[in-house]
XYZ file of C-alpha atoms in Angstrom:
447
model
C -158.159 144.041 -114.211
C -161.602 144.349 -112.721
C -163.999 142.053 -114.541
C -167.293 141.927 -112.691
C -170.729 140.716 -113.538
C -174.041 141.524 -111.947
C -177.113 139.552 -112.839
C -180.615 140.129 -111.495
C -184.200 139.688 -112.518
C -185.484 143.205 -112.934
C -188.838 142.536 -114.552
C -189.520 144.818 -117.470
C -187.455 147.671 -116.096
C -184.425 148.607 -118.138
C -180.989 148.014 -116.669
C -179.073 151.016 -115.365
C -175.359 151.544 -114.774
C -173.887 154.783 -113.467
C -170.198 155.628 -113.825
C -168.472 158.588 -112.240
C -166.410 159.353 -115.308
C -164.109 161.940 -113.780
C -163.068 159.662 -110.948
C -162.141 156.800 -113.237
C -160.897 158.634 -116.283
C -158.022 160.379 -114.499
C -157.812 162.628 -117.558
C -158.772 165.830 -115.747
C -156.615 168.198 -113.726
C -158.544 167.433 -110.529
C -156.264 165.863 -107.890
C -157.069 162.329 -106.797
C -158.184 161.919 -103.205
C -155.245 160.113 -101.495
C -157.739 158.007 -99.558
C -159.163 156.741 -102.861
C -155.909 156.280 -104.790
C -155.711 152.774 -106.196
C -159.269 152.057 -105.013
C -162.511 151.643 -106.912
C -165.848 151.716 -105.111
C -168.851 149.941 -106.627
C -172.433 150.089 -105.390
C -174.749 147.152 -106.082
C -178.140 146.051 -104.774
C -177.212 142.365 -104.681
C -175.556 140.975 -101.524
C -172.668 138.545 -101.452
C -173.846 135.197 -100.046
C -171.223 132.510 -100.732
C -167.890 131.763 -102.404
C -168.999 128.214 -103.177
C -169.985 128.498 -106.816
C -171.548 125.026 -106.860
C -174.303 125.971 -104.416
C -177.462 127.994 -104.944
C -176.074 130.715 -102.685
C -172.849 130.835 -104.690
C -174.812 131.194 -107.930
C -176.768 134.187 -106.619
C -175.955 137.316 -108.677
C -174.164 139.110 -105.840
C -172.009 136.056 -105.192
C -171.199 135.685 -108.899
C -169.955 139.268 -108.941
C -167.617 138.707 -105.992
C -166.366 135.364 -107.260
C -165.564 137.034 -110.574
C -163.046 139.177 -108.712
C -161.489 136.594 -106.432
C -161.625 133.327 -108.402
C -159.725 132.195 -111.470
C -160.066 128.864 -113.197
C -159.509 126.916 -116.363
C -162.252 128.628 -118.360
C -164.587 131.579 -118.560
C -167.536 132.239 -120.834
C -167.087 135.131 -123.237
C -169.909 137.566 -123.920
C -170.788 135.697 -127.115
C -171.089 132.406 -125.221
C -167.806 130.893 -126.390
C -165.417 129.272 -123.923
C -162.122 131.026 -123.222
C -159.299 129.105 -121.562
C -156.850 130.708 -119.138
C -153.497 129.115 -119.987
C -151.921 130.714 -116.918
C -154.235 128.552 -114.804
C -154.135 125.393 -116.905
C -155.650 123.579 -119.841
C -158.735 121.468 -120.474
C -158.503 119.085 -123.420
C -160.543 116.226 -124.808
C -158.241 113.247 -125.288
C -160.804 110.662 -126.428
C -164.355 110.531 -127.775
C -165.381 106.977 -126.909
C -165.655 107.116 -124.014
C -165.486 110.879 -123.644
C -162.250 111.532 -121.754
C -161.191 114.983 -120.568
C -157.783 115.849 -119.155
C -157.084 118.831 -116.877
C -153.498 120.042 -116.567
C -152.785 122.616 -113.885
C -150.226 125.321 -114.727
C -147.353 126.090 -112.321
C -148.676 129.652 -112.040
C -152.021 128.537 -110.568
C -151.860 129.286 -106.851
C -154.222 129.899 -103.977
C -154.048 133.268 -102.250
C -152.254 131.689 -99.265
C -149.408 130.719 -101.624
C -150.336 127.041 -101.854
C -150.216 125.570 -105.362
C -153.472 124.485 -106.977
C -153.386 120.693 -107.350
C -155.602 117.891 -108.679
C -156.837 117.482 -105.091
C -158.854 120.660 -105.568
C -160.469 119.278 -108.725
C -161.042 115.871 -107.160
C -162.870 117.467 -104.228
C -165.120 119.275 -106.688
C -165.796 116.070 -108.620
C -166.770 114.385 -105.343
C -169.192 117.203 -104.610
C -170.653 117.674 -108.099
C -170.817 114.138 -109.488
C -173.233 112.906 -106.825
C -171.488 109.515 -106.884
C -170.549 109.639 -103.207
C -173.778 111.107 -101.823
C -175.705 108.649 -99.648
C -178.925 110.652 -99.818
C -180.515 113.128 -102.180
C -181.341 116.000 -99.831
C -184.453 118.073 -100.100
C -183.871 121.731 -100.907
C -185.197 124.658 -98.924
C -186.686 127.854 -100.385
C -183.181 129.175 -101.101
C -182.137 126.027 -102.947
C -179.843 124.817 -100.163
C -179.868 121.225 -98.839
C -182.264 120.923 -95.906
C -182.749 118.420 -93.110
C -180.341 116.622 -90.791
C -177.362 115.752 -92.976
C -174.635 115.739 -90.323
C -174.253 111.963 -90.184
C -174.361 111.140 -93.897
C -172.272 111.864 -96.957
C -174.278 114.579 -98.659
C -172.635 117.286 -100.744
C -176.034 117.983 -102.278
C -174.782 119.769 -105.412
C -174.968 117.235 -108.242
C -174.161 118.595 -111.698
C -176.186 117.342 -114.663
C -172.943 116.903 -116.604
C -170.712 115.384 -113.923
C -173.436 112.939 -112.941
C -172.319 111.085 -116.083
C -168.727 110.819 -114.821
C -169.270 107.946 -112.397
C -165.673 106.714 -112.134
C -163.295 108.404 -109.714
C -161.008 110.615 -111.863
C -157.395 109.525 -112.252
C -154.687 111.731 -110.745
C -151.203 111.816 -112.271
C -148.854 114.587 -111.207
C -150.422 117.905 -112.182
C -153.168 116.286 -114.273
C -156.604 114.908 -113.522
C -158.500 112.823 -116.074
C -162.285 112.507 -116.122
C -164.025 109.746 -118.048
C -167.722 110.144 -118.888
C -170.131 107.243 -119.227
C -171.994 109.116 -121.960
C -171.011 112.210 -123.958
C -171.900 115.627 -122.549
C -171.967 118.811 -124.580
C -170.527 121.139 -121.939
C -167.461 119.083 -120.996
C -165.201 122.156 -121.249
C -166.933 123.915 -118.360
C -168.341 120.972 -116.403
C -165.554 120.916 -113.810
C -163.329 123.620 -112.361
C -161.563 124.530 -109.144
C -163.904 125.868 -106.460
C -162.968 125.467 -102.777
C -159.390 124.717 -101.603
C -158.967 121.069 -100.684
C -156.234 121.804 -98.144
C -158.516 124.206 -96.237
C -161.640 122.030 -96.412
C -159.596 118.983 -95.470
C -158.094 120.607 -92.405
C -161.398 121.984 -91.156
C -163.110 118.647 -91.654
C -160.442 116.208 -90.515
C -158.031 117.966 -88.154
C -159.038 117.389 -84.501
C -157.097 120.541 -83.605
C -159.017 122.747 -86.063
C -161.896 124.943 -84.865
C -165.224 123.199 -85.108
C -166.936 123.924 -88.392
C -169.775 124.568 -88.636
C -169.975 125.918 -85.102
C -172.764 123.531 -84.065
C -171.088 120.196 -84.612
C -172.751 116.992 -83.412
C -171.073 115.655 -80.288
C -170.717 112.159 -81.745
C -168.916 113.430 -84.821
C -166.703 115.712 -82.744
C -165.663 112.705 -80.654
C -164.909 110.620 -83.733
C -162.904 113.417 -85.263
C -160.931 113.980 -82.071
C -159.940 110.310 -82.017
C -158.639 110.376 -85.604
C -154.921 111.102 -86.097
C -153.982 114.172 -88.053
C -151.796 113.866 -91.140
C -148.215 113.844 -89.990
C -149.095 112.466 -86.568
C -147.788 109.152 -85.274
C -150.130 106.223 -84.886
C -152.770 104.700 -87.115
C -156.533 104.474 -87.242
C -158.303 101.651 -88.995
C -161.422 102.584 -90.923
C -164.268 100.099 -90.628
C -166.942 102.457 -91.918
C -169.405 101.273 -94.538
C -168.237 102.408 -97.993
C -170.330 104.884 -99.917
C -172.654 103.509 -102.608
C -170.658 102.138 -105.512
C -167.464 101.824 -103.498
C -165.248 98.788 -104.022
C -162.312 99.415 -101.680
C -159.642 96.801 -101.193
C -159.880 94.957 -97.893
C -156.471 96.231 -96.876
C -157.178 99.870 -97.685
C -156.160 102.258 -94.937
C -158.173 105.286 -93.901
C -157.772 108.654 -95.596
C -155.952 110.030 -92.586
C -153.708 107.005 -92.233
C -152.712 107.283 -95.870
C -151.186 110.703 -95.286
C -149.576 110.097 -91.914
C -145.839 110.159 -91.372
C -144.911 107.459 -88.864
C -142.732 108.767 -86.077
C -143.298 112.428 -86.942
C -143.126 114.640 -83.880
C -142.427 118.178 -85.080
C -145.238 120.299 -86.467
C -145.015 120.495 -90.285
C -144.410 123.809 -92.024
C -147.442 125.451 -93.692
C -146.616 124.085 -97.152
C -146.229 120.530 -95.869
C -149.351 120.920 -93.754
C -151.389 122.033 -96.770
C -150.007 119.187 -98.878
C -150.965 116.607 -96.276
C -154.526 117.861 -95.831
C -154.982 117.928 -99.599
C -153.620 114.381 -99.714
C -156.131 113.396 -97.025
C -158.936 114.649 -99.286
C -157.562 112.667 -102.235
C -157.336 109.520 -100.117
C -160.870 109.985 -98.783
C -162.304 110.279 -102.295
C -160.226 107.556 -103.902
C -160.863 105.089 -101.068
C -164.428 106.305 -100.547
C -163.682 106.533 -96.840
C -167.047 107.285 -95.284
C -165.564 108.342 -91.943
C -163.744 111.167 -93.733
C -166.359 111.945 -96.380
C -169.110 112.703 -93.854
C -167.290 115.707 -92.310
C -165.795 116.687 -95.671
C -169.244 116.987 -97.240
C -170.584 118.930 -94.276
C -167.703 121.428 -94.312
C -167.884 121.752 -98.111
C -171.585 122.685 -97.933
C -170.949 125.604 -95.587
C -167.339 126.709 -96.031
C -168.019 129.484 -98.539
C -170.936 131.194 -96.795
C -170.513 134.890 -96.110
C -170.835 134.486 -92.344
C -168.206 131.753 -92.229
C -165.869 133.682 -94.508
C -166.186 136.751 -92.281
C -165.369 134.705 -89.180
C -162.417 132.668 -90.484
C -159.798 134.322 -92.747
C -158.654 130.933 -94.070
C -162.027 130.620 -95.790
C -161.191 133.602 -98.007
C -158.528 131.500 -99.751
C -159.150 131.972 -103.468
C -157.273 131.852 -106.788
C -158.046 135.138 -108.566
C -156.393 138.547 -108.899
C -158.183 139.798 -105.772
C -158.718 138.281 -102.348
C -161.432 139.156 -99.839
C -160.215 141.267 -96.935
C -163.533 142.209 -95.361
C -167.070 140.793 -95.432
C -169.919 142.363 -93.489
C -173.530 143.464 -93.825
C -172.457 146.534 -95.803
C -170.704 144.582 -98.537
C -167.222 143.253 -99.195
C -163.757 144.656 -99.710
C -161.225 142.886 -101.910
C -157.527 143.669 -102.190
C -154.844 142.746 -104.678
C -153.838 139.089 -104.359
C -150.061 139.177 -104.054
C -149.836 135.438 -104.705
C -151.601 135.723 -108.074
C -149.295 135.015 -111.038
C -151.874 134.651 -113.817
C -152.403 136.622 -117.005
C -155.227 138.812 -115.643
C -153.655 140.795 -112.784
C -155.614 143.251 -110.680
C -155.816 146.805 -112.014
C -156.609 148.263 -108.604
C -155.139 147.857 -105.153
C -158.557 147.650 -103.552
C -162.155 147.118 -104.686
C -165.073 148.039 -102.446
C -168.479 146.552 -103.189
C -171.226 148.242 -101.191
C -174.709 146.831 -100.772
C -175.881 149.101 -97.947
C -177.398 151.814 -100.163
C -180.914 152.085 -101.570
C -181.179 152.957 -105.303
C -181.518 156.729 -104.856
C -178.716 156.733 -102.293
C -176.510 154.937 -104.815
C -177.133 157.702 -107.347
C -176.298 160.331 -104.753
C -173.140 158.434 -103.751
C -171.898 158.357 -107.349
C -172.636 162.046 -107.767
C -170.718 162.915 -104.579
C -167.676 160.830 -105.574
C -168.341 158.327 -102.786
C -168.857 155.583 -105.392
C -167.233 155.185 -108.806
C -169.795 152.788 -110.268
C -173.324 151.812 -109.292
C -175.992 149.539 -110.762
C -179.168 150.568 -108.956
C -182.628 149.173 -109.610
C -183.916 151.095 -112.603
C -187.090 153.042 -111.905
C -188.356 156.357 -113.228
C -187.261 158.337 -110.159
C -183.840 156.678 -110.042
C -183.228 157.333 -113.740
C -184.321 160.947 -113.379
C -181.939 161.448 -110.465
C -179.107 159.837 -112.412
C -179.637 162.032 -115.465
C -179.539 165.132 -113.260
C -176.280 164.139 -111.554
C -173.100 165.944 -112.588
C -170.079 164.148 -114.113
C -171.941 160.862 -114.267
C -172.254 158.608 -117.316
C -175.624 156.846 -117.439
C -176.050 153.628 -119.413
C -179.399 151.888 -119.742
C -180.410 148.685 -121.452
C -183.160 146.108 -121.562
C -181.000 143.111 -120.674
C -181.579 141.724 -117.190
C -177.882 140.891 -116.877
C -175.545 143.877 -116.751
C -171.815 143.927 -117.261
C -170.127 146.438 -114.960
C -166.930 147.687 -116.582
C -164.644 149.757 -114.397
C -161.988 151.534 -116.417
C -158.995 153.627 -115.534
C -157.654 156.434 -117.727
C -160.353 156.360 -120.379
C -162.463 158.948 -122.084
C -165.564 157.751 -120.288
C -165.955 154.113 -119.389
C -169.048 153.738 -121.565
C -168.234 156.334 -124.210
C -168.777 154.682 -127.653
C -166.195 157.033 -129.160
C -163.530 155.466 -126.951
C -163.815 152.126 -128.747
C -165.502 152.863 -132.087
C -162.403 151.833 -134.060
C -161.834 148.612 -132.136
C -162.208 145.365 -134.048
C -164.015 143.978 -131.020
C -166.707 146.500 -130.034
C -166.538 145.253 -126.438
C -162.936 146.424 -126.076
C -162.731 149.821 -124.354
C -159.771 151.819 -125.673
C -158.425 154.575 -123.447
C -158.267 157.983 -125.050
C -155.427 159.201 -122.834
C -153.388 156.128 -121.947
C -153.693 153.824 -118.956
C -155.416 150.519 -118.481
C -158.755 149.270 -119.656
C -160.884 146.229 -119.086
C -162.945 144.143 -121.417
C -166.648 143.674 -120.809
C -166.994 139.925 -120.685
C -168.429 137.527 -118.139
C -166.208 136.007 -115.511
C -168.594 133.435 -113.970
C -168.121 129.603 -114.360
C -170.628 126.961 -113.796
């Protein structure tokens, strides 16, 4: 199922969505181009910037659209603003009011696209980044809303959430559950925390001396310190005498995050599953013990791991949890393919989704009309609207809302044809007139 959202400030101009109805309806006698079978092509004017949904770049409209394809989580916001839980990913439940206590339980079907199970380590990493409890400085933000200045030698995730700032205690981990306790009640507890970046990938990039340097320009001092630290599973130990982060109260005998996950006497390289488990465990140990030596590189990698340039350069950074996974990222857009590891309740409807951002508004209209694109959401101006109305076999939808829902539908009598869903109890549900699959127009973004 393709559930995408595009949001942009378009001033007073009305929103515009173009759908090549013939290409998506599949209800005509025209043969399908073999090169396009199982593929939907979408043109947007909003570039993908980052997979990290907790950063300003990850909250940019183009990034929200892409993350809606490739990320799943505990909750989504429905079109009417209500919270919908995805039981195939897990559950979020309030277990106490005073103090407010929220328990997350991860479902067995929640998996990353590399086959690794989602674990509380992934949630704990996000708490560390969003609570602000471990940050040593409050970084200044640049014009794009990203942390600025020299932050390479301090713990600085720089993405504090207004809600999670009230969850000052390190969450408790127990099997597949993570429990968050708030100092004061917060209204949006259901959506305050969710899985974002994979702990096993961030942990390896930050803490493994054998991993490629990330970001590319790594301070020499930190590179030396990282090279001297043992990797999880390696023999030997490394004592941590770093100053704890503010608020830390580690026991005097606490070992380092890396030491806590080591296997004494191990000589053979672990298999991928064991390797992922150990790096995730290293992240858990770093957060629980507030190990500054590990948190400094973890925060630095977390800040940059989802950026488009990094994702394009390192395939491991495309590791996500949704029905699609990124296969290509470049200046022209992104290409996502079916995530074979996905076992949730919202499987992909297409084998491949192409999102193109290399076309100007009039070129997008022309591309839809020539069957090069199936859907486009160009900037709405008088000349663009006129060109769209004149195009053949194209459904044009306009509206005054600055946030548009793109709904790509297979085997329907026009993806935006009111007659196709007039009898539906939920007017947002598109009902195919000639069989096939349909998708519901509802947001997929999470805070």
